[in-house]
Coordinates of C-alpha atoms and ligand atoms in Angstrom, one line a residue:
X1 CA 0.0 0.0 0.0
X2 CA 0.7 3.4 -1.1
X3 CA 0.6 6.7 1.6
X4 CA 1.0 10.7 0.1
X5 CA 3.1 12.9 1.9
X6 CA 2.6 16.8 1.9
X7 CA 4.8 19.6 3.1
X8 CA 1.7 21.7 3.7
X9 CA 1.6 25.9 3.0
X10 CA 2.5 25.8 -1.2
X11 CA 0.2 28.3 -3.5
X12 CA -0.9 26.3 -6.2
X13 CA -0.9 28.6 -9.7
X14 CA -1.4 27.7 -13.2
X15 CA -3.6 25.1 -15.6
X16 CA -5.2 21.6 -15.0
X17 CA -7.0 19.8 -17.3
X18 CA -9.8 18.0 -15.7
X19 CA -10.1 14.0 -16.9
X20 CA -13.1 12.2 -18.1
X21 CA -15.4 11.6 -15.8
X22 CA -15.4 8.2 -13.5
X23 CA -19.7 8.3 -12.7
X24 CA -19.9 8.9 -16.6
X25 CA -17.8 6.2 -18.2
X26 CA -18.9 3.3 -15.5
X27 CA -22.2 3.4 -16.7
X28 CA -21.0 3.8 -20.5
X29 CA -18.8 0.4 -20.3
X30 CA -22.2 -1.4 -18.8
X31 CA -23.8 -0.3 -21.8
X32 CA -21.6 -1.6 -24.0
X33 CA -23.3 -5.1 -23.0
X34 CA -26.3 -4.3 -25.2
X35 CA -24.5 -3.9 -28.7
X36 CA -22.8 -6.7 -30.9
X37 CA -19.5 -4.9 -31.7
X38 CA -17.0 -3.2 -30.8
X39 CA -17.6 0.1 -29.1
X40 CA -14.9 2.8 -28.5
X41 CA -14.8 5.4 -25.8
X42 CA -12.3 8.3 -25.8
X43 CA -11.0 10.5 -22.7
X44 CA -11.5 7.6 -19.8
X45 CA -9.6 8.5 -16.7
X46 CA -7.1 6.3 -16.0
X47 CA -8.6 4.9 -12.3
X48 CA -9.0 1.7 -10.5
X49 CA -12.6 1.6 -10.5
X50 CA -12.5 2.0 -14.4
X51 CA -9.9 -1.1 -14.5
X52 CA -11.9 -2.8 -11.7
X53 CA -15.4 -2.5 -14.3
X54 CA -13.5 -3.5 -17.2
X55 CA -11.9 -6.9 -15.4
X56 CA -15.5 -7.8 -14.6
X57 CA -16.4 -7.4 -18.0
X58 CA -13.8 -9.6 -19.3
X59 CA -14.6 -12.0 -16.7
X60 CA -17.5 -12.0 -18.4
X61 CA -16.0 -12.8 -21.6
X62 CA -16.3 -9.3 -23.3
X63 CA -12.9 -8.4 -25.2
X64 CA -11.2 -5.1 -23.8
X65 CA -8.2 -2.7 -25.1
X66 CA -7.1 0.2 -22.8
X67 CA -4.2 2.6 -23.6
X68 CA -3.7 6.3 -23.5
X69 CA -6.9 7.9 -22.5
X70 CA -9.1 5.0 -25.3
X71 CA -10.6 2.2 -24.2
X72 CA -12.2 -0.4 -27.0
X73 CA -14.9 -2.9 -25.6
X74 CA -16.3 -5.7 -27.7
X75 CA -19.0 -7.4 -25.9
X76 CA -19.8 -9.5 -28.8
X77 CA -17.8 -12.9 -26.8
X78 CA -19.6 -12.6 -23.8
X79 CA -20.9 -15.5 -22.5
X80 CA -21.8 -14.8 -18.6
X81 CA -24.1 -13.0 -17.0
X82 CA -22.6 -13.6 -13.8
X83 CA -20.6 -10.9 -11.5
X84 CA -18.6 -12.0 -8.6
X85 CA -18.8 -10.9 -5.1
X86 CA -14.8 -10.8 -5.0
X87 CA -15.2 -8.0 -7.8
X88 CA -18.5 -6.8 -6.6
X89 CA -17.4 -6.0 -3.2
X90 CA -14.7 -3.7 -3.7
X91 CA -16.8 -1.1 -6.3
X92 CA -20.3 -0.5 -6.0
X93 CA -20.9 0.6 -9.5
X94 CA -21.1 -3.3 -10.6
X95 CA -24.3 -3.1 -10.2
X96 CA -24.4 -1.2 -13.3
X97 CA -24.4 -4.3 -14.7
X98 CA -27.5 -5.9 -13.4
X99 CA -30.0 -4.0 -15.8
X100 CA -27.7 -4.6 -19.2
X101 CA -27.3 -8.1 -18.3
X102 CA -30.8 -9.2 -18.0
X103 CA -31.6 -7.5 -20.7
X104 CA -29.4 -9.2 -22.9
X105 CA -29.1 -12.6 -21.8
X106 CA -32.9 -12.8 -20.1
X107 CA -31.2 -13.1 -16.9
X108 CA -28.4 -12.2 -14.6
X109 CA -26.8 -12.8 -11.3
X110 CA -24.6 -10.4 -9.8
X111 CA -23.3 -10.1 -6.0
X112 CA -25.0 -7.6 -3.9
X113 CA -22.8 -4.4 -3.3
X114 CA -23.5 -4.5 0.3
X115 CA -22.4 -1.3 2.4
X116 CA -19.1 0.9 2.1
X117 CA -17.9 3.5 4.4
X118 CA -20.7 6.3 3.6
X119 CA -23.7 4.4 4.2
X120 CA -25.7 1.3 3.5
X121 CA -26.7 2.0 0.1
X122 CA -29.3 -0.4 -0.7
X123 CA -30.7 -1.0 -4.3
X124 CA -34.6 -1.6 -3.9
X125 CA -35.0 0.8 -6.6
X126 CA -33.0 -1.1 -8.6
X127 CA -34.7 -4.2 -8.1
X128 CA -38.4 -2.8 -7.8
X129 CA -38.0 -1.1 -11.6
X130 CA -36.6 -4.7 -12.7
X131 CA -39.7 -6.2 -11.5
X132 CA -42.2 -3.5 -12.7
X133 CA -40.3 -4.7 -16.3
X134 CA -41.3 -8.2 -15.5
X135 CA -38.0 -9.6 -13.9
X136 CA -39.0 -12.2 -11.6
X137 CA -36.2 -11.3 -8.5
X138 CA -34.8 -13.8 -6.4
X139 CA -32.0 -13.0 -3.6
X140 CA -29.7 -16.0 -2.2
X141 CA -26.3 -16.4 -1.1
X142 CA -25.3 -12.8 -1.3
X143 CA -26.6 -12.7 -4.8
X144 CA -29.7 -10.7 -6.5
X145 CA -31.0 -13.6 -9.7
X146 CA -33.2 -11.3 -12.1
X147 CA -34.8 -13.9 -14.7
X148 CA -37.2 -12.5 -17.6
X149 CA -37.0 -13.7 -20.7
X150 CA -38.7 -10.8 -22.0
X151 CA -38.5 -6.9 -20.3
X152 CA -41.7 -5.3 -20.8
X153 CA -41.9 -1.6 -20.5
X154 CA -44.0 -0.1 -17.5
X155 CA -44.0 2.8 -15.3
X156 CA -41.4 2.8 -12.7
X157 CA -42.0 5.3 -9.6
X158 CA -38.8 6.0 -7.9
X159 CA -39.2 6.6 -4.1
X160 CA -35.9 8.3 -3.6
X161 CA -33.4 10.0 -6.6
X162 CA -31.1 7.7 -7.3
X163 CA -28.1 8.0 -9.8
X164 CA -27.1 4.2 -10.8
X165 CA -30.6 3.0 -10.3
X166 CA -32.3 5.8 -12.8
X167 CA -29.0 4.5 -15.2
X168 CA -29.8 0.7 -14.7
X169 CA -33.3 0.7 -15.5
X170 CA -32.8 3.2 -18.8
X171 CA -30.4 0.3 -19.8
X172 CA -32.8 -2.1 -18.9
X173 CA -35.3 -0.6 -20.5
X174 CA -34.2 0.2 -23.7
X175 CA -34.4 -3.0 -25.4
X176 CA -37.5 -3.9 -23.7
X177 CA -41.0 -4.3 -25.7
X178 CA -43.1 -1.1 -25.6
X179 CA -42.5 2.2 -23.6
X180 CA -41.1 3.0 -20.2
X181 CA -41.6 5.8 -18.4
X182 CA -39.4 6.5 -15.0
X183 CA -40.9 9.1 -12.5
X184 CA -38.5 10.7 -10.1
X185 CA -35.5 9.8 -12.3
X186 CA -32.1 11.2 -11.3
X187 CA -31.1 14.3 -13.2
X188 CA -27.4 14.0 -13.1
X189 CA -25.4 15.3 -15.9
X190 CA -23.9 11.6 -15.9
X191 CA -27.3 10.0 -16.1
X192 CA -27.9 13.0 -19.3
X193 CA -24.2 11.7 -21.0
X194 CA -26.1 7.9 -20.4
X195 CA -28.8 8.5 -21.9
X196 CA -27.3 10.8 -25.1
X197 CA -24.5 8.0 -25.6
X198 CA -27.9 5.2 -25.7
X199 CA -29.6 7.5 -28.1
X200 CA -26.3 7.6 -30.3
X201 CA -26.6 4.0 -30.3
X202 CA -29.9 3.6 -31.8
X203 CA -31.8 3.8 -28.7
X204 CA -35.2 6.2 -27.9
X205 CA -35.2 7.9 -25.3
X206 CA -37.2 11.1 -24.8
X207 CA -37.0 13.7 -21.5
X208 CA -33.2 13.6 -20.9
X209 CA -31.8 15.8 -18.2
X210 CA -35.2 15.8 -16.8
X211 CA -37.2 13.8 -13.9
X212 CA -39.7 11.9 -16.0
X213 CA -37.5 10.0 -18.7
X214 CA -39.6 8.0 -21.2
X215 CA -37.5 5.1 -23.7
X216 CA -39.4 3.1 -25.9
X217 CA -37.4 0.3 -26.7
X218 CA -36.1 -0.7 -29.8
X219 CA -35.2 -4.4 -31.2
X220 CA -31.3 -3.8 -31.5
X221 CA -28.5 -1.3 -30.5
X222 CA -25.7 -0.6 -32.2
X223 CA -21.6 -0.4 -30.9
X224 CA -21.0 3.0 -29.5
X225 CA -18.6 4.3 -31.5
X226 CA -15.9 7.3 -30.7
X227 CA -17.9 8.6 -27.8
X228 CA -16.2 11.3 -25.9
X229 CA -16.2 10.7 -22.2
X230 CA -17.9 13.6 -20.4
X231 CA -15.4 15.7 -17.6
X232 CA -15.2 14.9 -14.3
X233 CA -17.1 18.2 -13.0
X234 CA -16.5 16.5 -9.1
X235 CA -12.8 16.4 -10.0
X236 CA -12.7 19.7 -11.3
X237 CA -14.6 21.4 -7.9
X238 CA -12.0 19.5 -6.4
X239 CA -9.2 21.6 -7.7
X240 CA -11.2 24.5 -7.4
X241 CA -11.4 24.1 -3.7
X242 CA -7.2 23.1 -3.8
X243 CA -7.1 26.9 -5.5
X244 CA -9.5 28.5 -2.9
X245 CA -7.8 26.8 0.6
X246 CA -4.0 28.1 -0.7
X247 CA -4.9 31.5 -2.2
X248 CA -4.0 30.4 -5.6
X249 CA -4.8 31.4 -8.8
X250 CA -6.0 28.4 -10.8
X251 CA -7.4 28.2 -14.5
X252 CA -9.5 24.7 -14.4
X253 CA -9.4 23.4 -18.2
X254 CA -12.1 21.8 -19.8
X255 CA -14.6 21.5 -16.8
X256 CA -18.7 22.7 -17.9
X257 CA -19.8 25.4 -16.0
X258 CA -23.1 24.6 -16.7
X259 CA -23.0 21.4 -14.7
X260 CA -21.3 22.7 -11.7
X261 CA -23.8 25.6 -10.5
X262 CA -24.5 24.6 -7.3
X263 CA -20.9 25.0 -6.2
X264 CA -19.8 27.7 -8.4
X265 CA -22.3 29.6 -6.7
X266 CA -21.6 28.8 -3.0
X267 CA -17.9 29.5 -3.9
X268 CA -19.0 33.2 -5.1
X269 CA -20.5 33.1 -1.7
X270 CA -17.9 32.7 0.3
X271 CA -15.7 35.5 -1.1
X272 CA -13.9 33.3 -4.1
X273 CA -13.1 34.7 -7.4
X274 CA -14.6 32.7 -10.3
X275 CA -14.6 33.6 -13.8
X276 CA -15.9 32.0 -17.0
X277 CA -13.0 31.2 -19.1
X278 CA -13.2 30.3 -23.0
X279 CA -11.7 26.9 -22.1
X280 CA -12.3 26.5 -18.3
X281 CA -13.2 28.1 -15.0
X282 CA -10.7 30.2 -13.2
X283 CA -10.5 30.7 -9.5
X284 CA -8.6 32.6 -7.2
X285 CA -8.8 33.6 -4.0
X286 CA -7.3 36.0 -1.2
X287 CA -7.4 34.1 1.4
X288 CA -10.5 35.6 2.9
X289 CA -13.0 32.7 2.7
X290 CA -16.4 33.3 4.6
X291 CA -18.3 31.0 6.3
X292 CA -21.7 29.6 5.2
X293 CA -24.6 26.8 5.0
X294 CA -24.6 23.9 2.5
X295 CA -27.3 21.3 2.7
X296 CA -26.5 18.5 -0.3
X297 CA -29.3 17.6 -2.3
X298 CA -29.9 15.7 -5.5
X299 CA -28.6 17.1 -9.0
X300 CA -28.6 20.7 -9.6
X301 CA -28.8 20.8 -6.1
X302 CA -25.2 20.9 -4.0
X303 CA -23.5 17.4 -5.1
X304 CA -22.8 14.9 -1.8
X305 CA -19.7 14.2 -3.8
X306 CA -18.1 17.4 -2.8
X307 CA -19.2 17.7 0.8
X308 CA -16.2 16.7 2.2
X309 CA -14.6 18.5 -0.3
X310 CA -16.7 21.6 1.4
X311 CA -15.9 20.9 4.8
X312 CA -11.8 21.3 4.8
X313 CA -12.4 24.5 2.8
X314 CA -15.3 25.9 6.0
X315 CA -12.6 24.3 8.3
X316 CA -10.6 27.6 7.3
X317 CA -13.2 29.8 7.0
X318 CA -14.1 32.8 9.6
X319 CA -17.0 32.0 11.6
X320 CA -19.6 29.1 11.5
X321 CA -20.5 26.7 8.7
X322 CA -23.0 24.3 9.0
X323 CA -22.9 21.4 6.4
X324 CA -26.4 19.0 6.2
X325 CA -25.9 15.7 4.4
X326 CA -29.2 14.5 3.3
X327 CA -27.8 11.7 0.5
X328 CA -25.5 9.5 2.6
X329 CA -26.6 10.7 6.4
X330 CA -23.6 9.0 7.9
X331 CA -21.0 10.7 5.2
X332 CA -18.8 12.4 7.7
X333 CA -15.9 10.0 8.3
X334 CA -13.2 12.6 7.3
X335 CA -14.7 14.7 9.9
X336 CA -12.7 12.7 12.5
X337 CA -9.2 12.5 10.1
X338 CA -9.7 16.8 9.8
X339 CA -10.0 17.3 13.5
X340 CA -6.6 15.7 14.0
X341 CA -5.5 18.5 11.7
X342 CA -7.0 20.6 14.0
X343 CA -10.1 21.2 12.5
X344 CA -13.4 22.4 15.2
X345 CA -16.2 20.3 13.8
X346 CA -19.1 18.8 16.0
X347 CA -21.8 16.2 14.6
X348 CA -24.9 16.8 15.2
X349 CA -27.4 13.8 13.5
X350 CA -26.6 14.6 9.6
X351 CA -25.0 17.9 9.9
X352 CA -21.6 18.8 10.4
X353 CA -21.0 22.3 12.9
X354 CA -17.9 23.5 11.3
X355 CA -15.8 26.4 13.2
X356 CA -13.5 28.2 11.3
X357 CA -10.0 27.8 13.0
X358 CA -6.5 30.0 12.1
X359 CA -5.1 27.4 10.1
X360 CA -5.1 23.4 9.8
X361 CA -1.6 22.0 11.1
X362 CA -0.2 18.7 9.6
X363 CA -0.1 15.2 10.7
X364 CA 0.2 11.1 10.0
X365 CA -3.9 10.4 8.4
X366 CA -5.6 7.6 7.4
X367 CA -8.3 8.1 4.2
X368 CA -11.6 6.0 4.5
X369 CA -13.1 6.7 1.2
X370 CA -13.0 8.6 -1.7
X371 CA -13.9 11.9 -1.8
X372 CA -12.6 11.8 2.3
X373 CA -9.5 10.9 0.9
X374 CA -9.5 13.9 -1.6
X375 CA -10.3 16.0 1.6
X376 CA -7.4 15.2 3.9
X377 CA -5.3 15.7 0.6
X378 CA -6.7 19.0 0.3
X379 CA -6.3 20.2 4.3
X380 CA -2.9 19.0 3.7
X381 CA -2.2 21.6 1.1
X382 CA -3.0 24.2 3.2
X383 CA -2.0 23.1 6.9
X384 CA 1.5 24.3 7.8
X385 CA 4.0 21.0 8.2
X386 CA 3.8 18.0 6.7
X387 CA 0.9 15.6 7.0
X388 CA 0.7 11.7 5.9
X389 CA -2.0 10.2 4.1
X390 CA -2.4 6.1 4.4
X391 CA -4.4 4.0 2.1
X392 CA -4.4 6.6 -0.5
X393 CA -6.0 3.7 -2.6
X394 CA -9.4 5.2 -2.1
X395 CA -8.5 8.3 -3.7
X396 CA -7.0 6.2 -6.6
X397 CA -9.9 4.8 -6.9
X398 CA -11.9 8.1 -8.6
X399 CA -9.0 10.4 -9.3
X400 CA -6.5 10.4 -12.3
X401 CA -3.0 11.2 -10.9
X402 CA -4.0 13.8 -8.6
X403 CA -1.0 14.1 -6.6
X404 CA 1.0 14.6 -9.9
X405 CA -1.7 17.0 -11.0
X406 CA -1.6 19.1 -8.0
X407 CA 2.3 19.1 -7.7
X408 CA 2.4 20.3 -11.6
X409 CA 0.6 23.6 -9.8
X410 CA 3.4 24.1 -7.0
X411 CA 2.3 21.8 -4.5
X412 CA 4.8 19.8 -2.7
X413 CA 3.6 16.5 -2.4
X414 CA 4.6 13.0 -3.0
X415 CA 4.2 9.0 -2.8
X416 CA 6.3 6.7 -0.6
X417 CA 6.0 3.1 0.5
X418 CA 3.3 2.3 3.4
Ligands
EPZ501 C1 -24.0 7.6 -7.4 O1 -24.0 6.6 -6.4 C2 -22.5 8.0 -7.5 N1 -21.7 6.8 -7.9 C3 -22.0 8.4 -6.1 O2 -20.6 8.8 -6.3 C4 -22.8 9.6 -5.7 O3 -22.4 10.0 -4.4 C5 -24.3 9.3 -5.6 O4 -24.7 8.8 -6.9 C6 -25.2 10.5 -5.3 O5 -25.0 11.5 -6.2 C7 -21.8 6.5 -9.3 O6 -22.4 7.2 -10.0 C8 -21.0 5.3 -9.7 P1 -27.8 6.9 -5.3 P2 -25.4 5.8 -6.2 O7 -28.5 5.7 -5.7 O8 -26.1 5.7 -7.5 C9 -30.5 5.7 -1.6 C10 -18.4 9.0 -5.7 O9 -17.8 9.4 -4.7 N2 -31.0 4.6 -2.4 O10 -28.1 8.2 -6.1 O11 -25.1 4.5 -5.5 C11 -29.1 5.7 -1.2 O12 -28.9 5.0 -0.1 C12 -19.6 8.2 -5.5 O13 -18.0 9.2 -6.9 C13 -31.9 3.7 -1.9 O14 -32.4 3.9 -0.8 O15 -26.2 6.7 -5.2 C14 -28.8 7.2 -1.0 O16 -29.2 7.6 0.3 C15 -20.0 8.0 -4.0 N3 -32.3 2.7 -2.7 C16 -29.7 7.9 -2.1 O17 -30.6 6.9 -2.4 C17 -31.8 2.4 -3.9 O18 -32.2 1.4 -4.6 C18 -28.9 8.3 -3.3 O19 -28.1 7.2 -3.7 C19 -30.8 3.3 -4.4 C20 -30.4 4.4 -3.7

């Protein structure tokens, strides 16, 4: 195992350009299931989650190429529709595979994700929409079996907002016979770049980037061909909060401003400079950050995925911040790492009481998942000393090289042996 030391205090200044997006390509390799072909995707980030979906794929028997930022996938040899708990287990996303597979084999088995560090994370929704499509569902030994030998379209009501389960039941759905329509469906721009990459295949989907998505399904799909991975706009706030926390001056290529609102806007709050850019967003910052409220809520609302993000930023801020987790209620595990940084936050249910202090000060860390991982990296950057950061294979998980990135824009930071 792998730690990342910082020597804490470093401006960062200069250009990053953001990679493709990990919550975009996951469910764009589980779509590749439904064409006979070869399908090619360009600018995929270079992550362990991305390798982790495309060995379960090939476990699977699809054929897979991966070099330099393009990634081939020929699904055309698959002849499983099995996923393992051993791969399961350690990413989430495989679930992504449940819809696809039923769809194109009449029926699938794949382990359940069970919890991670940020919550339980069930997938009723998942498994309700199957059914309402005329899966018969059967759970046993750790494993969800979804038999139907034919999907038929329905309406599927979705009690919460949910990202993966709105993307599992448009792949499910979009080979099924007649017309689906999903109420409540997730709004991210991921589930949008989904959907558009679907349509591009042949598929029929009407209401994208909406709640109420309706896909009337069509006999065949065709290989996705040369589609452009959409950038990561979570890795890209993350940077901008690396530029806010040192009082840098950061230009943050190739990010979409219109998909990071909810952010942008808080960050204009708090006293952070942020300008529209022909070819990114640029942000700088004095120093003077004030404090202030986030609650997270679902797409355009404030992304959970930058909470934590959020809270090492407020941990530097004057005065009191209050941040309200309403995704993943028990999403605060990097509260604990930041206080031995010297961070003054108090729990309170699903909020987080966040007091400003002078400045964060370094020490030895542990990360427990991803985006806590990316926020001990970033209270690192801007506590004075040096601070270690163990299992940095969370953050490997969902971010390309960011160490390397971040040290390309003056930070002083590095890898060493556990
Ligand atoms: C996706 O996870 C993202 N992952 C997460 O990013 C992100 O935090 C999350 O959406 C919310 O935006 C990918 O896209 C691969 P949900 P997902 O289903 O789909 C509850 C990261 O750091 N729920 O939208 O698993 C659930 O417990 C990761 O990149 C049910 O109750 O999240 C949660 O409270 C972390 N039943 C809420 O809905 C279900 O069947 C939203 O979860 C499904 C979800």
């Amino acid at each position: 195992m792998e730690k990342i030391i910082v020597e804490g205090g470093k401006r960062l200044e200069g250009e990053i350009a953001v990679s493709g997006a990990k919550n975009a390509v996951l469910p764009l390799m589980a779509a590749c299931i439904l064409a006979h072909g070869e399908c090619t995707l360009n600018n995929v980030p270079d992550l362990a989650d991305v390798r982790t979906m495309a060995k379960l794929l090939q476990i699977m028997g699809a054929k897979i190429e991966f070099e330099n930022g393009r990634m081939s996938i020929d699904s055309s040899s698959m002849n499983s529709w099995e996923a393992p708990y051993d791969l399961v287990k350690t990413m989430r996303a495989s679930v992504l595979v449940l819809g696809p597979l039923t769809a194109r084999f009449g029926k699938a088995r794949v382990s359940l994700p069970g919890g991670c560090a940020i919550g339980e994370r069930p997938i009723d929704q998942h498994l309700k929409g199957l059914a309402i499509l005329g899966a018969s569902i059967e759970i046993e030994e750790g494993y969800v079996e979804a038999v139907a030998p034919v999907l038929k379209g329905g309406i599927i009501p979705f009690d919460i907002s949910t990202v993966t389960g709105t993307e599992n039941l448009i792949l499910s759905a979009a080979l099924a016979e007649g017309e689906t329509i999903l109420l409540n469906a997730a709004c991210e721009p991921e589930v949008s770049d989904l959907a558009n990459a679907l349509n591009q295949m042949g598929a029929d989907i009407k209401g994208i980037g909406t709640d109420i998505i309706t896909i009337s399904g069509v006999k065949e799909l065709s290989p996705l061909r040369d589609y452009d991975v959409m950038p990561d706009r979570i890795e890209a706030g993350t940077y901008m909060i690396a530029a806010a926390i040192t009082r840098g001056d950061l230009l943050v290529r190739n990010c979409k401003f219109e998909n990071m609102g909810a952010l942008i806007g808080k960050l204009i709050e708090i006293g952070v400079r942020v300008t529209r850019e022909s070819d990114g967003i640029r942000i700088s910052s004095d120093g003077q950050i004030k404090s202030i409220d986030i609650t997270t809520l679902p797409y355009p609302g404030f992304p959970t995925d930058m909470q934590a993000q959020m809270m090492t930023l407020m941990s530097t801020a004057d005065g009191l911040s209050v941040l309200t987790e309403t995704i993943f209620p028990q999403r605060f595990l990097h509260a604990g790492e930041l206080r031995r940084m010297g961070a003054d936050i108090k729990l309170v249910g699903n909020s987080a009481v966040v007091r400003g202090v002078h400045a964060l000060s370094g020490a030895p860390t542990m990360a427990s998942d991803l985006r806590a991982s990316a926020s001990l990296v970033l209270a690192a950057l801007a506590a004075t000393g040096k601070t270690e950061i163990s299992r940095v294979y969370h953050l490997d998980r969902g971010y390309d090289k960011l160490d390397r990135k971040l040290e390309t824009l003056g930070a002083s930071i590095w890898r060493e042996k556990e």
